[in-house]
Short mmCIF file of C-alpha atoms in Angstrom, two decimals:
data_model
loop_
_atom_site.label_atom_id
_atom_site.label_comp_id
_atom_site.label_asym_id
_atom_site.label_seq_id
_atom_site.Cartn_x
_atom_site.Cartn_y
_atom_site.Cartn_z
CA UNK A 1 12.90 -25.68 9.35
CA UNK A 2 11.84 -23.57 6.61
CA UNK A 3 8.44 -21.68 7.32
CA UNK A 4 8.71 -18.30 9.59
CA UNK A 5 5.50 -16.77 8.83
CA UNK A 6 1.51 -17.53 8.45
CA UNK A 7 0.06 -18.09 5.02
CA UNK A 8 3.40 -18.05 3.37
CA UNK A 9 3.75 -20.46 -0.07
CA UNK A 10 5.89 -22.82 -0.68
CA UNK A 11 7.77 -25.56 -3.49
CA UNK A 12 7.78 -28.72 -1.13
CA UNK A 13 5.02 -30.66 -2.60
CA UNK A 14 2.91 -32.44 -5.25
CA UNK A 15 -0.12 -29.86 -4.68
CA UNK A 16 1.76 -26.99 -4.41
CA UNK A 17 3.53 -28.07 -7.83
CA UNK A 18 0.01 -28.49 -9.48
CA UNK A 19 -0.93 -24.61 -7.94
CA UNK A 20 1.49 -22.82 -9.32
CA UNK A 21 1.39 -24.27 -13.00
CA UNK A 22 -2.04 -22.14 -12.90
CA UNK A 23 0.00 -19.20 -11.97
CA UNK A 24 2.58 -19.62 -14.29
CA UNK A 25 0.39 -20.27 -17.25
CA UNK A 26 -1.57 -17.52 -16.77
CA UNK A 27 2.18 -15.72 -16.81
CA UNK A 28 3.09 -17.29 -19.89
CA UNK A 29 -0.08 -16.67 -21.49
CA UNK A 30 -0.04 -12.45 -21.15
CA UNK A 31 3.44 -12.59 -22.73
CA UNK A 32 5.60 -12.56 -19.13
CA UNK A 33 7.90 -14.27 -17.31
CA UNK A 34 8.40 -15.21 -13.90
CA UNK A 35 10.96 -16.30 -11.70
CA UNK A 36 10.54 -18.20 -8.13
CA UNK A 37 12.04 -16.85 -5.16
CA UNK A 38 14.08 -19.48 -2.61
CA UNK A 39 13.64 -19.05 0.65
CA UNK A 40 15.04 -20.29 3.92
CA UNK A 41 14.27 -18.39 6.94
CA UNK A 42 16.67 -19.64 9.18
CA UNK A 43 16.44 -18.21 12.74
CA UNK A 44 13.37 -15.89 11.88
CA UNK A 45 11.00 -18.41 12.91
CA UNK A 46 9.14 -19.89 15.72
CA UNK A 47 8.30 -23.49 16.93
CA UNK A 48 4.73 -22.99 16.71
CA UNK A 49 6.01 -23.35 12.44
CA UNK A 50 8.00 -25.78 13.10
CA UNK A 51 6.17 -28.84 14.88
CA UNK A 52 7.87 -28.02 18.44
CA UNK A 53 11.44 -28.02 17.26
CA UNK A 54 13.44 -24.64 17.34
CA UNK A 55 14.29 -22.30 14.73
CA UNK A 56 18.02 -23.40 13.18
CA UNK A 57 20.59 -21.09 12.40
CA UNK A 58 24.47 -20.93 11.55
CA UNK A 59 24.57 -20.25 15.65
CA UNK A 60 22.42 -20.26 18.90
CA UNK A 61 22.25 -16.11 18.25
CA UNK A 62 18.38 -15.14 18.91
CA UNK A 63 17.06 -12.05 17.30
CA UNK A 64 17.28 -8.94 19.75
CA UNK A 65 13.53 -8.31 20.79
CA UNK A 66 12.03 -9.70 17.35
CA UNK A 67 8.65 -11.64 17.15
CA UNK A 68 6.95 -12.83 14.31
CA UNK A 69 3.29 -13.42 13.91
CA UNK A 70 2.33 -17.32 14.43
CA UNK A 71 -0.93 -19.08 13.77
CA UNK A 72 -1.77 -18.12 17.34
CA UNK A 73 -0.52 -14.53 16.99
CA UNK A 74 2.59 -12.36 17.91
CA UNK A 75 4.92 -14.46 19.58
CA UNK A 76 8.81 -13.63 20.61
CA UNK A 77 11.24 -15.60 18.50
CA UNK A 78 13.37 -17.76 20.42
CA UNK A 79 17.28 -18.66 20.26
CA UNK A 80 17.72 -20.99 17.64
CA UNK A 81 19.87 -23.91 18.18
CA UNK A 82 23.17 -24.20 15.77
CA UNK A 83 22.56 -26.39 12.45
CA UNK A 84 24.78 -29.59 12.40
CA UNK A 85 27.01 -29.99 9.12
CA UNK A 86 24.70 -32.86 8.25
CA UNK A 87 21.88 -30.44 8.46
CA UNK A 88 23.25 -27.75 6.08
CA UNK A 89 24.16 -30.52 3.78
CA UNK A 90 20.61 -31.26 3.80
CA UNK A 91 19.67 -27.85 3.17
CA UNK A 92 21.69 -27.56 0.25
CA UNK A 93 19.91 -30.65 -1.20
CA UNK A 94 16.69 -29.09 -0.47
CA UNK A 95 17.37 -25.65 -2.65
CA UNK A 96 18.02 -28.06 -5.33
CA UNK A 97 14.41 -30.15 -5.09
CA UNK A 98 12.81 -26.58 -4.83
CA UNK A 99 14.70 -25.53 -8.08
CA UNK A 100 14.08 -28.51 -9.52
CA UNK A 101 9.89 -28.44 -8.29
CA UNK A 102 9.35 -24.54 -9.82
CA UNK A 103 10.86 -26.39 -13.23
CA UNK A 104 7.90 -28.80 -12.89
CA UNK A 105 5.69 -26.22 -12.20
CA UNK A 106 6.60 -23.83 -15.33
CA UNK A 107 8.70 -21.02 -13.50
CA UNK A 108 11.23 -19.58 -16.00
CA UNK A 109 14.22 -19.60 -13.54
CA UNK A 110 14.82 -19.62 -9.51
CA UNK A 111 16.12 -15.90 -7.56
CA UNK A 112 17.91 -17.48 -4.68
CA UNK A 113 17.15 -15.04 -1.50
CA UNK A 114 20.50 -14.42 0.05
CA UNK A 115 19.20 -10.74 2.00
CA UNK A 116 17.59 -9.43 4.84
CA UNK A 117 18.37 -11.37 7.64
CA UNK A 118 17.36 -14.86 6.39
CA UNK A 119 19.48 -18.25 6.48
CA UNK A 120 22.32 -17.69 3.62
CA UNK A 121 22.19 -13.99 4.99
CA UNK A 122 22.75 -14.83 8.68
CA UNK A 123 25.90 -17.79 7.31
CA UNK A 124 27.51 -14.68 5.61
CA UNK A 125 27.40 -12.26 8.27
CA UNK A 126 29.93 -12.02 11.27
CA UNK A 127 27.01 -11.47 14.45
CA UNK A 128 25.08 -14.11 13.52
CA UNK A 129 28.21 -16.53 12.28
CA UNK A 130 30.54 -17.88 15.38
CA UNK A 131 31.07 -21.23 14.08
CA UNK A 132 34.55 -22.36 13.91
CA UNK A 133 34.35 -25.33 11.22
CA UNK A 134 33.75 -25.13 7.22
CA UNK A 135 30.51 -22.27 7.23
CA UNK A 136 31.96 -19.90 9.66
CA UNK A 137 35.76 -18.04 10.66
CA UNK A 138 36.98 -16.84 7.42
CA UNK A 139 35.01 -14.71 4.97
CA UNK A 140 35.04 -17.76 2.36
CA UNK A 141 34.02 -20.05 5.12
CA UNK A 142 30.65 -17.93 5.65
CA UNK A 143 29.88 -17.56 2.18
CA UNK A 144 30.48 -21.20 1.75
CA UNK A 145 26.82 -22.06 1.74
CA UNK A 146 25.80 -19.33 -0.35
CA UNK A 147 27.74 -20.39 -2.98
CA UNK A 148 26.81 -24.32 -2.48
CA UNK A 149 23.12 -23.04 -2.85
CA UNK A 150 23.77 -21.50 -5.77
CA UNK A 151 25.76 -24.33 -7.77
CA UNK A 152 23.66 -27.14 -6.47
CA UNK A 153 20.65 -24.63 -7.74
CA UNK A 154 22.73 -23.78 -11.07
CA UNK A 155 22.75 -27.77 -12.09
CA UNK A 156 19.06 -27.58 -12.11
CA UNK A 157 18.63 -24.72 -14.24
CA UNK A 158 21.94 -23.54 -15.70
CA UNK A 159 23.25 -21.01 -14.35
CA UNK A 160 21.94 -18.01 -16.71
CA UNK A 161 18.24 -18.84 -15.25
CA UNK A 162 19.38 -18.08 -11.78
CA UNK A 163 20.26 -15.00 -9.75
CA UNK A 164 20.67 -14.05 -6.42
CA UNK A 165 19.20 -11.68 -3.81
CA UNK A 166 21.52 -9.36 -1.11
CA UNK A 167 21.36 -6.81 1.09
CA UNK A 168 24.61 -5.32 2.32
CA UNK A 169 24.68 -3.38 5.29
CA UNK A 170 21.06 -4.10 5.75
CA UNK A 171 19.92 -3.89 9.52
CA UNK A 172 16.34 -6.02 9.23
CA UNK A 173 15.91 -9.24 11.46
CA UNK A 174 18.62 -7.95 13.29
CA UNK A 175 21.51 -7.83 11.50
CA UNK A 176 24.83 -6.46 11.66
CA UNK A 177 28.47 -7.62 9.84
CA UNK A 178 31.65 -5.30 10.63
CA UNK A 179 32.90 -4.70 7.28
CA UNK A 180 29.92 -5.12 4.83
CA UNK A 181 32.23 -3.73 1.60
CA UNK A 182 34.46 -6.68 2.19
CA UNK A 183 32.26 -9.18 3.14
CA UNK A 184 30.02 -8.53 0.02
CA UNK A 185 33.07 -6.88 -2.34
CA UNK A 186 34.06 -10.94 -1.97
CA UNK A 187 30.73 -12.41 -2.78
CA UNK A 188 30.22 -9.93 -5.87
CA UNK A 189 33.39 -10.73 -7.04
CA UNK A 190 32.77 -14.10 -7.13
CA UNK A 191 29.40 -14.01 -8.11
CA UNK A 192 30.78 -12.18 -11.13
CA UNK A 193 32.53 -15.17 -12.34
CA UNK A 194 28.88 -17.25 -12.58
CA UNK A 195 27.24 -16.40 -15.28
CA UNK A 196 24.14 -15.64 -13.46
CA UNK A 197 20.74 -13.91 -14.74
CA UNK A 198 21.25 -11.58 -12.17
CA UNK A 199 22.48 -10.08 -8.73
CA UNK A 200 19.71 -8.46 -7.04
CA UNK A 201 20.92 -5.49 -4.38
CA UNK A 202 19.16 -4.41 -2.14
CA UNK A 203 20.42 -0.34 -1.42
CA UNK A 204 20.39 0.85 2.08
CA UNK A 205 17.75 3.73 2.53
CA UNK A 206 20.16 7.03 2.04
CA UNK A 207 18.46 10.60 2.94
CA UNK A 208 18.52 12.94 -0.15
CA UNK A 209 22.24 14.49 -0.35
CA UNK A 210 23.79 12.55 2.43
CA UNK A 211 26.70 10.23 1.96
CA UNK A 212 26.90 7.68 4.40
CA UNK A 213 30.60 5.58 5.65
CA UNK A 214 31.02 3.22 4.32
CA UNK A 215 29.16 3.39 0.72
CA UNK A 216 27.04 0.26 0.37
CA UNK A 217 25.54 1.37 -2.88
CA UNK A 218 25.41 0.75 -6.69
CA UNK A 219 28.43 2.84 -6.63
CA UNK A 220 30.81 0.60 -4.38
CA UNK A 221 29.55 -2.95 -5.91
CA UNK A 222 29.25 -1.58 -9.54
CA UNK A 223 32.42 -2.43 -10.45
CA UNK A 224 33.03 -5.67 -8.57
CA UNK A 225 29.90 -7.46 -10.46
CA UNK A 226 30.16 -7.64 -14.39
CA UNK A 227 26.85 -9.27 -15.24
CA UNK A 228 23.39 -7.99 -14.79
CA UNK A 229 22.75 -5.61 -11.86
CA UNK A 230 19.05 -4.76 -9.97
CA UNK A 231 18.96 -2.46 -7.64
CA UNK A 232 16.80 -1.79 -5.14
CA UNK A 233 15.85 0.47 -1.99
CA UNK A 234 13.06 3.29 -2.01
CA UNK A 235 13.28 4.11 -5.89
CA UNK A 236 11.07 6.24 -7.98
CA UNK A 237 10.42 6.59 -11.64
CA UNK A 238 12.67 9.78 -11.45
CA UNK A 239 16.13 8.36 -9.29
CA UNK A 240 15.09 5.20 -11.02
CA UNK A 241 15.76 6.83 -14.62
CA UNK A 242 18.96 8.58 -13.23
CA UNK A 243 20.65 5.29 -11.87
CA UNK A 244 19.77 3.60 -15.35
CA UNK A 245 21.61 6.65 -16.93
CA UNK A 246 24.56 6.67 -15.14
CA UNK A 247 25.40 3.20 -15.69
CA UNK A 248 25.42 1.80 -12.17
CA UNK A 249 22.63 -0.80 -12.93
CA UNK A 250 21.21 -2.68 -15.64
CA UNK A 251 17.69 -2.73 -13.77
CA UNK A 252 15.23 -1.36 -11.01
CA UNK A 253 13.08 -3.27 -9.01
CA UNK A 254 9.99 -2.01 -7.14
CA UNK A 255 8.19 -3.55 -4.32
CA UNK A 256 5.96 -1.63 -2.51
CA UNK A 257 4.89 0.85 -5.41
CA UNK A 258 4.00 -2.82 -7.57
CA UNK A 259 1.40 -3.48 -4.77
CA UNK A 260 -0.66 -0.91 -5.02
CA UNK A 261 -0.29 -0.19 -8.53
CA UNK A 262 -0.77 -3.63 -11.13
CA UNK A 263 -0.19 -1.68 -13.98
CA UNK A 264 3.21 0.50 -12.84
CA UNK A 265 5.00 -0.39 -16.01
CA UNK A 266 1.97 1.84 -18.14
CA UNK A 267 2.12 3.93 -15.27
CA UNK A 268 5.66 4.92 -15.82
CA UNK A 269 5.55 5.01 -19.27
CA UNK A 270 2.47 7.91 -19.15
CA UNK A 271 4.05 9.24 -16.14
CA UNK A 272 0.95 8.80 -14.55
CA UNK A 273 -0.01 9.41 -10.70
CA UNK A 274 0.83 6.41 -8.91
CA UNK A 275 -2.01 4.88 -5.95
CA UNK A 276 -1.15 5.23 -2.48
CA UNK A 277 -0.36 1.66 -0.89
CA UNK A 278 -1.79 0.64 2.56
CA UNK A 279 0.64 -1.31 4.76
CA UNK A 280 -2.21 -2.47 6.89
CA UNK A 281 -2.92 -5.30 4.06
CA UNK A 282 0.81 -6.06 3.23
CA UNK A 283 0.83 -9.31 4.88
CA UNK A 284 -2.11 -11.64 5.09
CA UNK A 285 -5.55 -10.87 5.24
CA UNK A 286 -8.27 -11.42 1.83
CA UNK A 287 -8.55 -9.30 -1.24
CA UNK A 288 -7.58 -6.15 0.48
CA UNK A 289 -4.55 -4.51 -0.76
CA UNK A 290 -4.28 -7.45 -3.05
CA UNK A 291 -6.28 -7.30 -5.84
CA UNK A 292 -8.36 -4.32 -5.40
CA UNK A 293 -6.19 -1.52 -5.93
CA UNK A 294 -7.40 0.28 -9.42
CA UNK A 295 -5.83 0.44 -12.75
CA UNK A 296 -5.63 3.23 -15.50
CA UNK A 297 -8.14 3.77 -17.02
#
């Protein structure tokens, strides 16, 4: 039920236990730390993944027009068939042997991926949630998995190892909720009384000196989370340095400007050019885009 894409890793097994102790050792041994994401992609999947069986989802809701690439190639998702409580109990069991296998395999904590259209993302949000039992109605209903995730993860770890992943207001994989402040005003408020290592926000894209209704930045969830705060969402080293200033976030994380440039921390710190990333190698493919971009020299 898990696997939505080609060539994507996982935490399910012996080998792939043994595989990432390399990577984390090699970490551990330049000073660093690193965290495992958790990921479930719910409905964003395809049967071809999935030995036959349909993608599962908090409801039979497919995807408007969405495809994903299979082993085969491109392929339209299909409706996904609703999860039985059973099932999501399951689930919840299975974010805790995946916390509990990146322990074994020398991870220094677990970011549980709660955004962008995935499984905990599509439980909290009100197009892709029509159940009418214990996950779905009420606002604490549909963030009643989230939060199960996240303890069942937090007895593995503790919770000050683990943080969390969200995107309000965000429109990939299809997504929609009709009052994203309150839906995720309630989860940061609640989050806030965790103790976590961190909630990780993920800021809608915002064109220089507009304002968009409602605000689903730093600057509405600020003060409804108390512990650490990442933000995310098109940064540079200059809006990055003005957020950190103003005292909306603790933190700034950078995707797309990390893949093309290995060394962006030294980058930064010079305020040195940064290289131009190709999007044609983001996803698959050999050492293209992956370990051939350049360094400082």
């Amino acid at each position: 039920q898990i696997q939505g894409y080609v060539q994507t890793p996982g935490i399910h097994s012996p080998e792939q236990i043994e595989g990432w102790k390399t990577v984390t050792q090699r970490v551990h041994q330049k000073g660093g730390l690193i965290y495992l994401q958790l990921w479930h992609v719910g409905r964003i999947s395809h049967p071809d993944f999935l030995g036959g069986n349909l993608p599962v989802a908090p409801s039979a809701i497919a995807p408007r027009g969405m495809t994903t690439y299979t082993p085969t190639g491109p392929k339209e998702i299909p409706t996904p068939r609703a999860l039985e409580i059973s099932e999501i109990h399951q689930i919840v069991q299975q974010y805790k042997t995946a916390a509990q296998n990146a322990r074994d395999a020398g991870f220094d904590g677990v970011e549980v991926h709660g955004a962008n259209g995935y499984l905990l993302d599509q439980f909290l949000e009100d197009s892709t949630n029509l159940r009418n039992d214990l996950y779905g109605g009420s606002l604490e209903n549909r963030a009643r998995l989230l939060f199960e995730v996240m303890e069942a993860v937090g007895e593995v770890w503790g919770s000050q190892r683990v943080g969390v992943r969200l995107s309000p207001g965000g429109t990939f994989n299809d997504m929609h909720d009709s009052n994203p402040q309150k839906t995720f005003g309630y989860v940061l408020q609640k989050l806030s009384k965790m103790d976590l290592a961190y909630v990780h926000l993920i800021e809608p894209a915002i064109p220089e000196g507009e304002h968009p209704t409602p605000d689903l930045s730093a600057r509405f969830f600020r003060p409804l989370y108390s512990g650490t705060l990442i933000v995310a969402g098109e940064y540079t080293r200059e809006k990055g340095t003005q957020i950190l200033k103003s005292g909306l976030a603790d933190l700034v994380a950078f995707g797309r400007p990390f893949l093309a440039n290995p060394d962006l921390v030294e980058r930064f710190k010079k305020g040195a050019a940064l290289n131009s990333f190709d999007p044609a190698t983001f996803y698959g493919g050999g050492v293209a885009g992956y370990t051939d971009y350049p360094v400082l020299d």
